[in-house]
Coordinates of C-alpha atoms in Angstrom, one line a residue:
M211 CA 152.1 -20.3 186.6
D212 CA 152.0 -18.5 183.2
L213 CA 150.7 -15.1 184.1
E214 CA 150.7 -11.7 182.3
T215 CA 149.5 -9.3 185.0
L216 CA 150.6 -11.1 188.1
E217 CA 153.7 -12.7 189.6
F218 CA 153.4 -15.9 191.6
S219 CA 156.0 -17.6 193.7
L220 CA 155.9 -20.3 196.3
G221 CA 158.3 -21.1 199.1
E222 CA 158.1 -22.7 202.5
H223 CA 154.3 -22.9 202.3
V224 CA 153.9 -19.2 201.5
A225 CA 152.5 -18.2 198.1
T226 CA 153.5 -14.6 197.1
V227 CA 151.2 -12.9 194.6
T228 CA 152.3 -9.6 193.2
L229 CA 150.1 -7.2 191.2
N230 CA 152.4 -6.5 188.2
R231 CA 151.0 -3.6 186.2
P232 CA 153.0 -0.8 187.7
D233 CA 152.8 1.3 184.5
K234 CA 149.0 1.3 185.0
L235 CA 149.2 1.8 188.8
N236 CA 148.3 -1.8 189.1
A237 CA 144.7 -1.2 187.9
F238 CA 143.0 -4.4 187.1
N239 CA 141.8 -5.4 183.6
Q240 CA 139.9 -8.4 182.4
T241 CA 143.2 -10.4 182.1
M242 CA 144.0 -9.7 185.7
C243 CA 140.5 -10.8 186.9
D244 CA 140.8 -14.0 184.9
E245 CA 144.3 -14.7 186.3
F246 CA 143.1 -14.1 189.8
S247 CA 140.5 -16.8 189.3
R248 CA 143.3 -19.2 188.4
V249 CA 145.5 -18.1 191.3
W250 CA 142.8 -18.5 193.9
E251 CA 141.9 -21.9 192.5
R252 CA 145.6 -22.9 192.9
V253 CA 145.8 -21.5 196.4
R254 CA 142.6 -23.2 197.4
D255 CA 143.4 -26.6 196.1
D256 CA 147.2 -26.9 196.8
D257 CA 147.6 -28.2 200.3
G258 CA 151.3 -27.1 200.1
I259 CA 150.1 -23.5 200.3
H260 CA 149.3 -22.4 203.9
V261 CA 149.4 -18.6 203.6
V262 CA 149.3 -16.0 200.9
V263 CA 151.1 -12.7 200.7
L264 CA 149.5 -10.1 198.4
R265 CA 151.5 -7.1 197.4
A266 CA 152.0 -4.8 194.4
A267 CA 154.9 -3.8 192.1
G268 CA 156.0 -0.3 191.5
D269 CA 156.5 2.8 193.7
R270 CA 153.2 4.8 193.3
A271 CA 150.3 2.5 194.0
F272 CA 149.1 -0.8 195.4
C273 CA 146.1 -0.6 193.0
T274 CA 143.9 2.2 191.7
G275 CA 140.9 0.0 190.9
V276 CA 139.6 -0.9 187.4
D277 CA 141.6 0.0 184.4
V278 CA 139.2 2.5 182.9
T279 CA 141.1 2.7 179.6
E280 CA 140.4 -1.0 178.9
G281 CA 137.3 -1.7 181.0
L282 CA 136.1 -5.1 181.8
A283 CA 134.6 -7.6 179.3
R284 CA 131.8 -8.6 181.6
A285 CA 130.8 -5.0 182.4
G286 CA 129.7 -4.5 178.8
H287 CA 127.3 -7.5 178.8
S288 CA 124.0 -6.4 177.2
N289 CA 121.9 -8.1 179.9
V290 CA 122.2 -6.0 183.0
W291 CA 120.7 -8.8 185.1
T292 CA 123.6 -11.3 184.3
R293 CA 126.5 -8.9 184.8
E294 CA 128.9 -10.0 187.6
D295 CA 130.9 -8.0 190.1
P296 CA 134.6 -8.3 189.3
G297 CA 135.1 -8.9 193.0
A298 CA 133.8 -12.4 192.3
Q299 CA 137.1 -13.1 190.6
L300 CA 139.4 -10.9 192.6
S301 CA 138.3 -11.5 196.2
P302 CA 139.7 -14.5 198.1
K303 CA 136.7 -15.2 200.3
Q304 CA 134.3 -15.1 197.4
N305 CA 136.6 -17.8 195.8
Q306 CA 136.3 -20.0 199.0
V307 CA 139.9 -19.4 200.0
W308 CA 140.2 -20.0 203.7
K309 CA 144.0 -19.8 203.8
P310 CA 145.1 -16.5 205.5
V311 CA 145.9 -13.6 203.2
V312 CA 148.5 -11.0 204.4
C313 CA 148.0 -7.9 202.3
A314 CA 150.9 -5.4 202.0
V315 CA 149.7 -1.9 200.9
H316 CA 151.8 0.9 199.7
G317 CA 151.1 4.2 197.8
M318 CA 147.6 4.7 196.5
A319 CA 144.9 2.1 197.3
A320 CA 141.7 3.3 195.5
G321 CA 138.3 2.0 194.6
G322 CA 138.5 -1.6 193.5
A323 CA 141.7 -2.1 195.6
F324 CA 139.3 -2.6 198.5
Y325 CA 138.2 -5.9 196.9
W326 CA 141.5 -7.3 198.2
I327 CA 141.9 -5.2 201.3
N328 CA 138.4 -5.9 202.6
E329 CA 138.8 -9.7 202.3
S330 CA 142.4 -10.0 203.6
D331 CA 143.0 -11.4 207.1
L332 CA 146.0 -9.2 208.0
V333 CA 146.5 -5.9 206.3
I334 CA 149.7 -3.9 206.9
C335 CA 150.8 -0.8 205.0
A336 CA 153.7 1.4 204.4
E337 CA 153.9 5.0 205.7
D338 CA 153.1 6.4 202.3
A339 CA 149.8 4.5 201.9
Q340 CA 146.7 6.5 201.0
F341 CA 143.2 5.0 200.9
F342 CA 140.3 6.6 199.0
D343 CA 137.4 5.8 196.7
P344 CA 136.8 8.0 193.7
H345 CA 133.5 6.6 192.5
V346 CA 131.1 9.3 193.5
T347 CA 133.4 12.0 192.1
Y348 CA 132.9 10.5 188.7
G349 CA 129.1 10.1 189.1
M350 CA 129.1 6.4 190.0
T351 CA 127.4 4.8 193.0
S352 CA 130.0 3.6 195.5
A353 CA 128.5 0.4 196.8
L354 CA 130.4 -2.8 196.6
E355 CA 133.7 -1.6 198.1
P356 CA 132.3 0.4 201.1
I357 CA 129.8 -2.4 201.9
G358 CA 132.8 -4.7 202.4
L359 CA 134.8 -2.0 204.1
A360 CA 131.9 -1.4 206.6
R361 CA 132.5 -4.8 208.0
R362 CA 136.1 -3.9 208.9
V363 CA 135.9 -0.3 210.1
P364 CA 133.3 1.9 211.8
L365 CA 130.3 2.7 209.5
G366 CA 131.0 6.4 209.6
E367 CA 134.5 5.9 208.3
A368 CA 133.3 3.7 205.4
L369 CA 130.7 6.4 204.6
R370 CA 133.3 9.2 204.8
I371 CA 135.6 7.4 202.3
A372 CA 132.7 6.6 200.0
L373 CA 131.1 10.1 200.0
L374 CA 134.1 12.4 199.9
G375 CA 135.5 10.7 196.8
L376 CA 138.7 12.4 195.4
D377 CA 138.5 15.3 197.9
E378 CA 140.0 13.3 200.8
R379 CA 142.5 10.5 201.3
M380 CA 142.9 8.4 204.4
S381 CA 146.5 8.3 205.7
A382 CA 148.3 5.3 206.9
Q383 CA 148.1 6.5 210.5
R384 CA 144.4 7.1 210.3
A385 CA 144.0 3.6 208.8
L386 CA 145.8 2.2 211.8
Q387 CA 143.7 4.2 214.2
I388 CA 140.4 2.8 212.9
G389 CA 141.7 -0.7 212.4
L390 CA 141.8 -0.9 208.6
V391 CA 145.4 -1.9 209.0
S392 CA 147.1 -3.5 211.9
E393 CA 150.6 -2.2 211.4
V394 CA 152.4 0.6 209.6
V395 CA 156.0 0.1 208.6
A396 CA 158.7 1.9 206.5
R397 CA 158.2 1.4 202.8
D398 CA 161.5 -0.4 202.4
T399 CA 160.6 -3.0 205.0
L400 CA 157.0 -3.6 203.9
W401 CA 157.5 -6.8 201.8
Q402 CA 159.9 -8.2 204.4
R403 CA 157.4 -7.7 207.2
A404 CA 154.5 -9.2 205.3
D405 CA 156.6 -12.2 204.5
E406 CA 157.7 -12.5 208.1
L407 CA 154.1 -12.5 209.4
A408 CA 153.1 -15.0 206.7
R409 CA 155.8 -17.4 207.7
I410 CA 154.9 -17.2 211.4
I411 CA 151.4 -18.2 210.5
A412 CA 152.4 -20.8 207.9
A413 CA 154.4 -22.7 210.6
K414 CA 151.3 -23.5 212.5
P415 CA 149.0 -26.5 211.8
P416 CA 147.2 -25.6 208.6
A417 CA 143.9 -27.3 209.6
A418 CA 143.7 -25.1 212.7
I419 CA 144.6 -21.9 210.7
Q420 CA 142.1 -22.5 207.9
G421 CA 139.3 -23.6 210.3
T422 CA 139.9 -20.4 212.3
V423 CA 139.7 -18.2 209.2
R424 CA 136.6 -19.8 207.9
A425 CA 134.8 -19.8 211.3
I426 CA 135.4 -16.1 211.8
W427 CA 134.6 -14.9 208.3
E428 CA 131.4 -17.0 208.1
S429 CA 130.3 -15.6 211.5
L430 CA 129.9 -12.2 209.8
D431 CA 126.9 -13.5 207.9
S432 CA 125.2 -15.1 210.9
T433 CA 123.5 -14.2 214.1
R434 CA 125.5 -14.6 217.3
T435 CA 123.8 -17.9 218.2
Q436 CA 124.2 -19.3 214.7
A437 CA 127.8 -18.3 214.5
L438 CA 128.6 -20.0 217.9
R439 CA 126.9 -23.2 216.9
T440 CA 128.7 -23.3 213.5
G441 CA 132.0 -22.4 215.3
L442 CA 131.5 -25.4 217.7
M443 CA 131.0 -27.7 214.7
Y444 CA 134.2 -26.4 213.1
T445 CA 136.2 -27.1 216.3
Q446 CA 134.8 -30.7 216.3
L447 CA 135.7 -31.2 212.7
G448 CA 139.1 -29.4 212.7
N449 CA 140.6 -30.1 216.1
P450 CA 141.2 -33.8 215.6
I451 CA 143.0 -33.0 212.4
G452 CA 145.0 -30.0 213.7
T453 CA 146.1 -31.5 216.9
A454 CA 147.4 -34.5 215.0
Q455 CA 149.6 -32.1 213.0
V456 CA 151.6 -30.9 216.0
D457 CA 153.4 -32.5 218.9
R458 CA 152.1 -30.4 221.8
A459 CA 155.0 -31.5 224.1
A460 CA 157.5 -30.3 221.5
V461 CA 156.0 -26.9 220.8
Q462 CA 158.5 -24.2 221.5
R463 CA 157.2 -21.1 223.3
P464 CA 159.0 -18.1 221.9
E465 CA 159.2 -14.8 223.7
P466 CA 156.1 -13.1 222.3
T467 CA 156.4 -9.7 220.6
I468 CA 154.3 -6.9 222.1
R469 CA 152.5 -4.4 219.9

């Protein structure tokens, strides 16, 4: 893919997407938003892609949100009622991507970075990761990012990040404690570990993996009874496809890792 702000590579059913504006702390501009629309379309429609690894170039930051020096084209639209959230382009689930996303965070992850973190399926981070949301410090309502975050972590933790702004940052260890990330690794092994997790998932029947992702995420918008009924339907649709993609008798049972 011909991309300016991202790097995209594909190998063994794993697509690796790298935010590539390290001189701007990987802040997103309109070009990056537009390129993510293209990337998610490719991921969604290419059956050769089973899993995505999302990571960022540079040493200082995963992403510090929107590039305030450039702004976003749509944000300046004169009609306030037709403006769109940039997350509509950046977020995998809003783009109907039901292939698992493994997000590897290092350095600063601020503000709009949560568009990706909130909608990833596995989030791991390096020991130097710091999570924060500066919106209120600059007089802006912090709404979209913490609303998504509140579906991943306890409400009080989402509110604390949103309300304290630049006065506090969440450490990697605290992120692990509250379940924002599932694993903390050394910085020099972060990308390797994300790729390893992605390849473990990618080796499994894709119909089963994608059905699982969709059923779980869509349950967040439903009552318990509705979610269970929809989940049952997904098993009835997906299991005949998924079980045909694997020879059960030939499945190797590795010694599981314990975490």
